[in-house]
Coordinates of C-alpha atoms in Angstrom, one line a residue:
Chain A
M1 CA 203.8 208.1 152.2
L2 CA 204.5 210.1 155.3
K3 CA 203.7 208.3 158.5
I4 CA 200.8 210.6 159.3
W5 CA 198.7 207.9 160.8
S6 CA 201.2 207.2 163.6
M7 CA 200.9 210.8 164.5
K8 CA 197.2 210.4 164.6
Q9 CA 197.5 207.4 166.9
Q10 CA 199.9 209.2 169.2
Q11 CA 197.4 212.0 169.5
Q12 CA 194.7 209.6 170.3
A13 CA 196.7 207.8 172.9
A14 CA 197.4 211.1 174.5
S15 CA 193.9 212.2 174.7
N16 CA 192.7 208.6 175.3
A17 CA 189.8 209.3 173.0
E18 CA 187.3 206.6 172.2
G19 CA 186.4 206.2 168.5
G20 CA 182.8 206.4 167.7
Q21 CA 181.0 205.8 164.4
K22 CA 181.3 208.4 161.8
K23 CA 178.1 210.3 161.3
K24 CA 177.1 213.3 159.4
K25 CA 177.5 216.6 161.2
V26 CA 175.6 219.8 161.5
T27 CA 177.4 222.5 159.4
A28 CA 179.2 225.4 161.1
A29 CA 176.8 228.0 159.6
Q30 CA 173.8 226.0 160.7
L31 CA 175.1 225.7 164.3
R32 CA 175.9 229.4 164.5
A33 CA 172.4 230.2 163.2
Q34 CA 170.9 227.9 165.6
K35 CA 172.7 229.6 168.5
D36 CA 171.8 233.0 167.3
I37 CA 168.1 232.1 166.7
T38 CA 167.5 230.4 169.9
E39 CA 169.2 233.1 171.9
L40 CA 167.2 236.0 170.3
S41 CA 165.6 238.1 173.0
L42 CA 162.7 239.8 171.2
P43 CA 160.5 242.4 172.8
S44 CA 156.7 242.0 172.3
T45 CA 156.9 244.3 169.3
M46 CA 158.8 241.7 167.2
R47 CA 158.3 238.1 166.3
T48 CA 159.9 235.5 164.0
H49 CA 158.3 233.0 161.8
F50 CA 159.7 230.0 160.1
P51 CA 157.7 229.1 156.9
D52 CA 159.5 225.9 156.8
P53 CA 160.4 224.9 160.4
D54 CA 163.0 222.5 159.0
D55 CA 164.9 225.3 157.4
I56 CA 166.1 227.7 160.1
L57 CA 168.2 229.6 157.6
N58 CA 165.2 231.3 156.1
F59 CA 162.7 233.1 158.2
T60 CA 160.7 236.3 158.6
L61 CA 160.7 239.0 161.2
T62 CA 157.7 241.1 161.9
I63 CA 158.2 244.5 163.6
E64 CA 155.3 246.4 165.1
P65 CA 156.8 249.6 166.5
D66 CA 154.9 250.8 169.6
E67 CA 156.3 254.3 169.5
G68 CA 157.6 256.8 166.9
M69 CA 156.4 257.7 163.5
Y70 CA 155.8 254.2 162.4
K71 CA 153.7 253.3 165.4
G72 CA 150.6 251.1 164.4
G73 CA 152.4 249.5 161.4
S74 CA 153.4 245.9 161.0
F75 CA 156.5 245.4 158.9
K76 CA 157.7 242.2 157.6
F77 CA 161.3 241.3 156.7
T78 CA 162.8 238.1 155.1
F79 CA 166.1 236.9 156.5
A80 CA 168.2 234.6 154.3
I81 CA 171.3 233.1 155.8
N82 CA 173.8 231.4 153.5
S83 CA 176.4 228.7 154.2
N84 CA 179.1 231.4 154.7
F85 CA 177.4 232.8 157.8
P86 CA 178.7 234.3 160.0
H87 CA 181.5 235.4 157.7
E88 CA 178.8 236.9 155.5
P89 CA 175.9 238.9 156.8
P90 CA 172.3 237.7 156.5
K91 CA 170.4 239.0 153.5
V92 CA 167.5 241.1 154.7
K93 CA 164.7 242.5 152.7
C94 CA 161.5 244.3 153.6
T95 CA 158.5 242.6 151.9
H96 CA 156.3 245.7 151.8
K97 CA 156.6 248.8 149.8
I98 CA 157.0 251.5 152.5
Y99 CA 157.9 255.2 152.8
H100 CA 161.2 255.2 154.6
P101 CA 164.5 257.1 154.1
N102 CA 166.6 254.0 154.7
I103 CA 164.5 251.4 152.8
D104 CA 163.9 251.7 149.1
L105 CA 160.8 250.8 147.1
E106 CA 162.2 247.3 146.4
G107 CA 162.7 246.6 150.1
N108 CA 166.5 247.0 150.1
V109 CA 167.6 248.1 153.5
C110 CA 170.4 250.5 154.3
L111 CA 171.8 249.4 157.6
N112 CA 175.6 249.6 158.1
I113 CA 175.9 246.2 159.9
L114 CA 174.1 244.5 157.0
R115 CA 176.9 245.5 154.7
E116 CA 180.0 247.4 155.2
D117 CA 180.2 247.1 158.9
W118 CA 179.2 243.5 159.3
K119 CA 181.6 241.4 161.5
P120 CA 181.3 237.6 162.4
V121 CA 181.2 238.6 166.0
L122 CA 177.9 240.4 165.4
N123 CA 174.8 238.2 165.7
L124 CA 171.2 238.2 164.5
N125 CA 170.1 240.1 167.5
A126 CA 172.2 243.0 166.6
V127 CA 170.7 243.1 163.1
I128 CA 167.2 242.9 164.5
V129 CA 167.9 245.7 167.0
G130 CA 169.3 247.7 164.1
L131 CA 166.2 247.2 162.1
Q132 CA 164.0 248.2 165.1
F133 CA 166.1 251.3 165.4
L134 CA 165.4 252.4 161.8
F135 CA 161.7 252.6 162.7
L136 CA 162.3 254.7 165.8
E137 CA 164.9 257.0 164.3
P138 CA 164.8 257.0 160.5
N139 CA 168.1 258.5 159.4
P140 CA 168.0 261.1 156.6
S141 CA 171.8 261.3 156.3
D142 CA 172.1 257.7 154.8
P143 CA 169.3 257.8 152.3
L144 CA 168.2 254.9 150.2
N145 CA 164.9 256.5 149.4
K146 CA 166.2 260.0 148.6
E147 CA 162.9 261.7 148.4
A148 CA 161.8 260.4 151.8
A149 CA 165.1 261.5 153.3
E150 CA 164.8 265.0 151.8
D151 CA 161.2 265.2 153.1
L152 CA 162.3 264.2 156.6
R153 CA 165.2 266.7 156.5
L154 CA 163.2 269.7 155.3
T155 CA 159.9 269.3 157.2
R156 CA 159.6 266.7 159.8
D157 CA 155.8 267.3 160.2
N158 CA 155.2 266.8 156.6
F159 CA 157.3 263.6 156.6
K160 CA 155.3 262.4 159.5
R161 CA 152.0 263.0 157.6
N162 CA 153.4 261.2 154.6
V163 CA 154.5 258.2 156.6
K164 CA 151.0 258.0 158.1
N165 CA 149.4 258.3 154.7
S166 CA 151.7 255.7 153.1
M167 CA 151.0 253.2 156.0
Q168 CA 147.4 253.4 155.1
G169 CA 148.0 252.4 151.6
G170 CA 148.0 255.9 150.3
F171 CA 150.0 257.8 147.8
V172 CA 153.1 260.0 148.5
K173 CA 153.7 262.1 145.4
S174 CA 152.9 259.7 142.6
T175 CA 153.8 256.5 144.4
Q176 CA 151.3 254.3 146.1
F177 CA 152.5 252.3 149.1
D178 CA 151.4 249.1 150.8
R179 CA 148.9 249.2 153.5
V180 CA 150.8 248.0 156.6
L181 CA 148.5 248.9 159.5
K182 CA 148.1 246.0 161.8
Chain B
M1 CA 195.7 212.1 144.2
L2 CA 193.1 214.8 143.6
Q3 CA 193.6 218.2 142.4
S4 CA 190.8 220.7 142.7
G5 CA 190.8 223.8 140.5
A6 CA 192.2 223.9 137.0
G7 CA 192.5 227.6 136.6
G8 CA 195.6 229.8 136.9
L9 CA 197.1 227.9 139.8
G10 CA 195.6 224.6 138.6
C11 CA 197.4 224.7 135.2
E12 CA 200.7 225.1 136.9
I13 CA 200.0 222.5 139.6
L14 CA 198.8 219.9 137.1
K15 CA 201.9 220.4 134.9
N16 CA 204.2 220.2 137.9
L17 CA 202.6 217.1 139.3
A18 CA 202.7 215.3 135.9
L19 CA 206.3 216.3 135.5
S20 CA 207.3 215.3 139.0
G21 CA 206.1 211.7 138.3
F22 CA 202.7 211.5 139.8
K23 CA 200.9 208.9 137.7
D24 CA 197.3 209.0 138.7
I25 CA 195.7 212.4 139.1
H26 CA 192.1 213.3 139.2
V27 CA 191.2 216.9 138.4
I28 CA 188.1 218.7 139.2
D29 CA 186.9 222.2 138.1
M30 CA 183.4 223.7 137.5
D31 CA 184.5 226.4 135.0
T32 CA 184.7 226.7 131.3
I33 CA 187.5 228.4 129.5
D34 CA 187.1 232.1 129.0
V35 CA 189.2 234.1 126.5
S36 CA 190.6 236.2 129.4
N37 CA 192.2 233.0 130.9
L38 CA 194.5 232.5 127.9
N39 CA 197.3 234.9 129.0
R40 CA 198.3 232.7 131.9
Q41 CA 196.3 229.4 131.8
F42 CA 198.8 227.9 129.3
L43 CA 197.1 224.5 128.9
F44 CA 194.3 226.3 127.0
R45 CA 194.2 227.6 123.4
Q46 CA 191.9 230.0 121.5
A47 CA 190.0 227.0 120.1
D48 CA 189.3 225.7 123.6
V49 CA 187.2 228.8 124.7
G50 CA 183.9 227.6 126.1
K51 CA 185.2 224.1 126.9
P52 CA 185.4 222.6 130.4
K53 CA 188.8 223.5 132.0
A54 CA 189.2 220.2 133.7
T55 CA 188.8 218.2 130.5
V56 CA 191.0 220.3 128.3
A57 CA 193.7 220.5 130.9
A58 CA 193.7 216.8 131.4
E59 CA 193.9 216.1 127.7
F60 CA 196.7 218.6 127.2
V61 CA 199.0 217.2 129.9
M62 CA 198.3 213.6 129.0
K63 CA 199.4 214.3 125.5
R64 CA 202.6 216.0 126.6
V65 CA 203.6 213.8 129.4
K66 CA 203.7 210.1 128.6
G67 CA 202.4 207.6 131.2
V68 CA 200.3 209.9 133.3
K69 CA 196.6 209.1 133.7
I70 CA 194.5 212.2 134.4
T71 CA 190.8 211.8 135.1
P72 CA 188.9 215.1 134.7
Y73 CA 185.6 216.0 136.4
Y74 CA 183.7 218.9 135.1
G75 CA 181.6 220.1 138.1
A76 CA 181.6 221.4 141.5
I77 CA 183.7 219.9 144.4
Q78 CA 180.4 219.9 146.3
D79 CA 178.9 217.5 143.9
K80 CA 181.0 214.8 145.4
G81 CA 180.7 213.2 148.8
P82 CA 183.1 211.5 151.3
D83 CA 183.1 208.3 149.2
Y84 CA 184.6 210.1 146.3
Y85 CA 187.3 211.8 148.4
M86 CA 188.2 208.7 150.3
Q87 CA 189.8 207.2 147.1
F88 CA 192.7 209.7 147.1
Q89 CA 195.9 209.7 149.0
L90 CA 196.2 213.5 149.1
V91 CA 194.3 216.5 148.0
I92 CA 195.9 219.7 146.4
C93 CA 193.9 222.8 145.8
G94 CA 194.2 225.8 143.6
L95 CA 190.8 227.2 144.3
D96 CA 189.5 230.7 143.8
S97 CA 187.0 231.1 146.6
V98 CA 186.9 231.1 150.4
E99 CA 183.6 229.1 150.2
A100 CA 185.1 226.3 148.2
R101 CA 188.1 226.1 150.5
R102 CA 186.0 226.0 153.6
W103 CA 183.9 223.2 152.1
I104 CA 186.8 221.0 151.1
N105 CA 188.4 221.6 154.4
A106 CA 185.4 220.7 156.4
T107 CA 184.8 217.7 154.3
L108 CA 188.3 216.3 154.8
V109 CA 188.2 217.0 158.6
E110 CA 184.9 215.3 158.9
M111 CA 186.2 212.3 157.0
V112 CA 188.8 211.5 159.6
D113 CA 187.7 208.3 161.2
P114 CA 189.8 207.2 164.2
Q115 CA 189.3 203.6 163.2
N116 CA 190.6 204.0 159.6
P117 CA 194.1 205.4 158.9
E118 CA 193.2 205.8 155.2
S119 CA 190.6 208.4 156.1
L120 CA 193.2 211.1 156.9
K121 CA 194.0 213.0 153.7
P122 CA 196.6 215.7 153.8
L123 CA 195.4 218.9 152.1
I124 CA 197.7 221.2 150.4
D125 CA 196.1 224.6 149.7
G126 CA 197.5 227.3 147.4
G127 CA 196.2 230.7 146.8
T128 CA 197.3 233.9 145.0
E129 CA 196.2 237.5 144.8
G130 CA 198.2 239.7 142.5
F131 CA 201.8 239.7 143.7
K132 CA 201.0 237.9 147.0
G133 CA 200.3 234.2 147.7
Q134 CA 200.3 231.5 150.2
S135 CA 200.7 227.7 150.4
R136 CA 199.9 225.6 153.4
V137 CA 199.8 222.0 154.5
I138 CA 196.7 221.0 156.5
L139 CA 196.7 217.6 158.2
P140 CA 193.0 217.4 159.1
T141 CA 192.5 217.1 162.9
L142 CA 196.2 216.9 163.6
G143 CA 196.9 220.6 163.2
S144 CA 195.3 223.9 162.2
C145 CA 192.8 223.7 159.5
Y146 CA 191.6 226.3 157.0
E147 CA 188.7 227.3 159.3
C148 CA 191.1 228.0 162.1
S149 CA 192.6 230.9 160.2
L150 CA 189.5 232.4 158.7
D151 CA 189.8 235.4 161.0
M152 CA 193.0 236.4 159.2
L153 CA 191.1 237.1 156.0
T154 CA 190.7 240.7 155.2
P155 CA 187.0 241.3 154.7
R156 CA 185.9 242.4 151.3
T157 CA 185.4 246.1 151.5
A158 CA 181.8 246.9 151.0
V159 CA 180.5 250.3 150.0
P160 CA 177.5 251.5 152.0
M161 CA 174.3 250.9 150.2
C162 CA 173.2 254.6 150.5
T163 CA 176.4 255.6 148.7
L164 CA 175.5 253.3 145.8
A165 CA 171.9 254.6 145.9
S166 CA 172.5 258.4 146.1
I167 CA 176.1 259.6 146.0
P168 CA 178.3 257.4 143.8
R169 CA 181.9 258.7 143.6
Q170 CA 183.7 256.0 141.7
P171 CA 183.0 254.0 138.5
A172 CA 182.8 250.8 140.7
H173 CA 180.0 252.4 142.7
C174 CA 177.9 252.8 139.5
I175 CA 178.6 249.2 138.5
E176 CA 177.6 247.9 142.0
W177 CA 174.5 250.1 141.8
A178 CA 173.6 248.5 138.5
S179 CA 174.1 244.9 139.8
I180 CA 172.7 245.2 143.4
L181 CA 170.0 247.7 143.1
E182 CA 169.0 248.2 139.4
W183 CA 169.0 244.6 138.3
P184 CA 166.6 243.3 140.9
R185 CA 164.4 246.3 140.4
V186 CA 164.1 246.0 136.7
M187 CA 164.4 242.2 136.3
G188 CA 162.5 241.1 139.4
D189 CA 163.2 237.5 140.3
K190 CA 165.4 236.8 137.3
K191 CA 168.8 235.8 138.6
L192 CA 171.8 237.7 137.6
D193 CA 174.3 235.3 135.9
N194 CA 177.8 236.7 136.1
D195 CA 179.0 234.5 133.3
D196 CA 176.4 235.6 130.9
P197 CA 177.8 238.2 128.5
E198 CA 174.4 239.7 127.8
H199 CA 173.8 240.3 131.5
I200 CA 177.1 241.9 131.9
Q201 CA 176.4 244.1 128.9
W202 CA 173.1 245.2 130.4
L203 CA 174.9 246.1 133.7
Y204 CA 177.6 247.9 131.7
E205 CA 175.1 250.1 129.9
K206 CA 173.2 250.9 133.0
A207 CA 176.4 251.7 134.9
L208 CA 177.6 253.9 132.1
E209 CA 174.4 255.8 132.0
R210 CA 174.6 256.4 135.7
A211 CA 178.3 257.4 135.6
R212 CA 177.4 260.0 133.0
E213 CA 174.7 261.4 135.2
F214 CA 177.1 261.8 138.1
N215 CA 180.0 262.9 135.9
I216 CA 182.1 259.9 136.6
S217 CA 184.5 258.5 134.0
G218 CA 186.1 255.1 133.7
V219 CA 183.3 252.6 133.5
T220 CA 184.3 249.9 130.9
Y221 CA 183.0 246.5 130.0
S222 CA 185.9 244.6 131.5
M223 CA 185.7 246.8 134.7
T224 CA 182.0 245.8 135.0
Q225 CA 183.0 242.1 134.6
G226 CA 185.7 242.6 137.1
V227 CA 183.5 244.3 139.8
V228 CA 180.6 242.0 139.4
K229 CA 182.7 238.7 139.5
N230 CA 185.0 240.2 142.1
I231 CA 188.0 239.5 139.9
I232 CA 191.4 239.9 141.4
P233 CA 194.2 240.5 139.0
A234 CA 196.1 237.3 138.6
I235 CA 199.8 237.3 137.8
A236 CA 201.3 234.3 136.0
S237 CA 204.6 234.3 137.9
T238 CA 202.9 234.4 141.3
N239 CA 200.9 231.4 140.3
A240 CA 204.0 229.6 139.2
I241 CA 205.8 230.3 142.5
I242 CA 202.9 229.1 144.7
A243 CA 202.2 226.1 142.5
A244 CA 205.8 225.1 142.8
S245 CA 205.7 225.3 146.5
C246 CA 202.4 223.3 146.7
C247 CA 203.8 220.5 144.4
N248 CA 207.1 220.3 146.3
E249 CA 205.1 219.7 149.5
A250 CA 203.0 217.0 147.8
L251 CA 206.2 215.3 146.6
K252 CA 207.7 215.5 150.1
I253 CA 204.6 214.2 151.8
V254 CA 204.1 211.3 149.4
T255 CA 207.7 210.1 149.3
S256 CA 208.8 211.1 152.8
S257 CA 211.9 212.4 151.2
N258 CA 212.1 215.6 153.3
P259 CA 210.3 217.4 156.1
Y260 CA 207.1 219.1 154.9
L261 CA 206.0 222.6 155.3
N262 CA 204.8 223.3 158.9
N263 CA 202.4 224.6 158.0
Y264 CA 201.8 228.1 156.4
M265 CA 204.0 229.8 153.9
M266 CA 203.2 233.3 152.8
Y267 CA 204.8 234.9 149.8
I268 CA 204.8 238.6 149.4
G269 CA 206.2 239.8 146.1
D270 CA 204.7 243.3 145.7
E271 CA 207.9 244.9 147.2
G272 CA 210.9 242.7 146.5
V273 CA 210.6 239.1 147.4
Y274 CA 209.7 238.1 150.9
T275 CA 208.5 234.8 152.3
H276 CA 207.6 233.9 155.8
T277 CA 206.8 230.4 157.1
F278 CA 205.2 229.8 160.4
A279 CA 203.1 227.2 162.2
H280 CA 199.6 228.4 162.4
E281 CA 198.1 227.0 165.5
Q282 CA 194.8 225.1 165.8
K283 CA 192.2 227.3 167.1
D284 CA 190.4 226.5 170.3
G285 CA 186.8 226.0 169.5
C286 CA 187.3 226.1 165.8
P287 CA 183.8 225.2 164.4
V288 CA 185.3 222.6 162.1
C289 CA 188.3 220.9 163.7
G290 CA 188.6 222.4 167.3
N291 CA 185.2 221.0 168.2
M292 CA 185.3 217.3 167.7
A293 CA 182.6 215.3 169.2
T294 CA 183.2 213.6 172.5
D295 CA 181.5 210.5 173.7
F296 CA 178.6 210.6 176.1
H297 CA 177.1 207.5 177.5
A298 CA 173.3 207.5 178.0
K299 CA 170.6 204.9 178.5
A300 CA 168.4 204.3 175.5
D301 CA 165.4 204.5 177.7
W302 CA 166.0 208.0 179.1
T303 CA 163.6 210.6 177.9
L304 CA 165.1 213.6 176.1
D305 CA 164.1 215.7 179.1
E306 CA 166.1 213.3 181.5
F307 CA 169.0 213.4 179.1
I308 CA 169.1 217.2 179.2
E309 CA 168.9 217.1 183.0
R310 CA 171.9 214.7 183.1
L311 CA 173.8 217.0 180.9
K312 CA 173.1 219.9 183.1
E313 CA 174.6 218.0 186.0
K314 CA 177.9 217.6 184.3
P315 CA 180.2 220.1 185.8
D316 CA 182.4 220.4 182.7
V317 CA 179.4 221.2 180.5
Q318 CA 177.7 224.1 182.4
I319 CA 174.5 224.5 180.3
K320 CA 171.3 226.2 181.3
K321 CA 168.9 226.5 178.4
P322 CA 170.2 224.2 175.6
T323 CA 169.0 223.6 172.2
L324 CA 169.8 220.3 170.7
T325 CA 169.9 219.1 167.1
T326 CA 171.2 216.2 165.1
E327 CA 172.1 216.3 161.4
R328 CA 168.7 214.9 160.4
R329 CA 166.3 216.5 162.9
K330 CA 165.7 219.1 165.5
L331 CA 165.6 217.5 168.9
Y332 CA 164.7 220.5 171.1
Y333 CA 164.7 224.2 170.5
A334 CA 164.7 226.4 173.6
G335 CA 163.3 229.3 171.4
P336 CA 161.8 231.0 169.5
P337 CA 158.2 230.2 170.5
Q338 CA 157.2 228.6 167.2
L339 CA 160.2 226.2 167.1
N340 CA 159.9 225.6 170.8
E341 CA 156.2 224.5 170.5
L342 CA 157.1 222.3 167.6
T343 CA 160.0 220.4 169.4
K344 CA 158.6 220.3 172.9
P345 CA 156.8 217.0 172.4
N346 CA 160.2 215.4 171.9
L347 CA 161.1 216.0 175.5
D348 CA 158.9 213.1 176.6
K349 CA 160.2 210.8 173.9
R350 CA 162.8 208.1 174.7
L351 CA 166.3 208.6 173.2
K352 CA 166.1 205.4 171.4
D353 CA 163.1 206.7 169.4
L354 CA 165.0 209.9 168.4
L355 CA 168.6 208.7 168.0
D356 CA 170.8 205.9 166.9
S357 CA 173.6 204.9 169.3
G358 CA 176.7 206.8 168.4
E359 CA 174.8 209.6 166.6
E360 CA 176.1 213.1 167.0
V361 CA 174.1 215.6 169.0
A362 CA 175.0 219.3 168.6
I363 CA 174.2 221.6 171.5
T364 CA 174.1 225.3 171.8
D365 CA 173.4 227.2 174.9
P366 CA 173.6 230.8 176.0
G367 CA 176.3 229.7 178.5
L368 CA 178.5 228.1 175.9
P369 CA 180.6 230.4 173.7
F370 CA 180.7 227.7 171.0
S371 CA 178.7 224.7 170.4
L372 CA 179.2 221.3 172.0
R373 CA 179.1 218.1 170.0
L374 CA 178.5 214.7 171.7
N375 CA 178.4 211.2 170.3
V376 CA 175.6 209.8 172.3
I377 CA 176.3 206.1 172.9
F378 CA 173.7 203.9 174.5
S379 CA 174.9 201.7 177.3

């Protein structure tokens, strides 16, 4: 067998490292999530909640926009981070059925950095800012809910009315939405 | 020695190892044999379809090569802990996922104990993708590890969700729509099993319907399977070339007969034959190997708050608002409010009530680009 160990010993002699006990380590994904989560800078319109405080990889984010068409609503998203983070983006879903061009009725979110434009240098803060932006500027050119997008594109005022109605738990066309007023 | 993966590369590797004279091989694989494997995974026959790859491969090679002992394990590499991996001299991998490679790499790096020469296990990793492949030799903590080179991976090209939802252009878009949007919508919490033919059939039918609606042709059952499982076409000869390289490195390392690969060989066979060998360097701040814990001496009677103040005084640390954890518990979270409230009481506790001497503390801080690991030793 190759004398690998003598190489290790040389390396140690060079760095004069002291050997400690071997202990279990925090995983890379966990550490990166820890860094991202503790360094979030959330405005008063957003807050996180950890249903199981021992599990920082699964949490919820509540957004309560204080301006725009979705003002007055309280929108909850689940975040699920897997062991491949940050090489894979977090999985984000809206827990309410809401009327929004970029969020479908199942809660899937169309946000470029959650999918095709995700990069490991991006962090959770970037995702959260992106989500907040969706409520300030719903984007009809990237629709996930096609009807809502069409609505917004054709008559902004009508769309606004529908948003308001849907947030109160009302119907838009034949679909009933969740009441999300805070 | 241990071989992980008994698929396309694995069949070649196992055959090579046995014929090279390795006598005691363990092989681990979590898959069962699929009929589509038979064209290149030559240790398997029609009658073996559905059986565990590790078991069938082991039996086949033992029957063919006298005097070799192969111990199969049908399961995931993650089922096993350091105690299991410690028994081997060398680990050779023909895995098919980044996740599995990262796991085995991190495990072997973590196992290196400066007090114990036996704990350093060379890792030989092979990989192929169509006409291209690579083999590399990783000496955990001595040189670049798998994690160091993760940035070199081409990210999987993802199609924007809204394309899938409203304007599919390709057959693959219809299949992705069926698996990502339609399955959860219709099936709710029922998990999609990529290996269940009924599930694939369901996706195939949905995708076909959608393709018709948008006038797209080309959706087939095998394409559905390919898209959903992210199957990359495998070529038998590429596997043979990469497996040969991996096994030669194993032989060289174990016998010291020749210098070994330093440390990365890429093989490009899509236009002619081209190989390039280079020494991939260890990455500063690599989350797995570039970031080994350093020792920090502390008094067992210090409170956690005192400990943090001492850390802040260290000029080479430069932290301001740190968060500290160990593998088993959160020590202190600087944010968000919920976790800060929860961990604040720890600040007044003494180190001896929170830690064992020598236990590793991981620290993140807005001022640190990476994380800092310290072995806190009580003096």
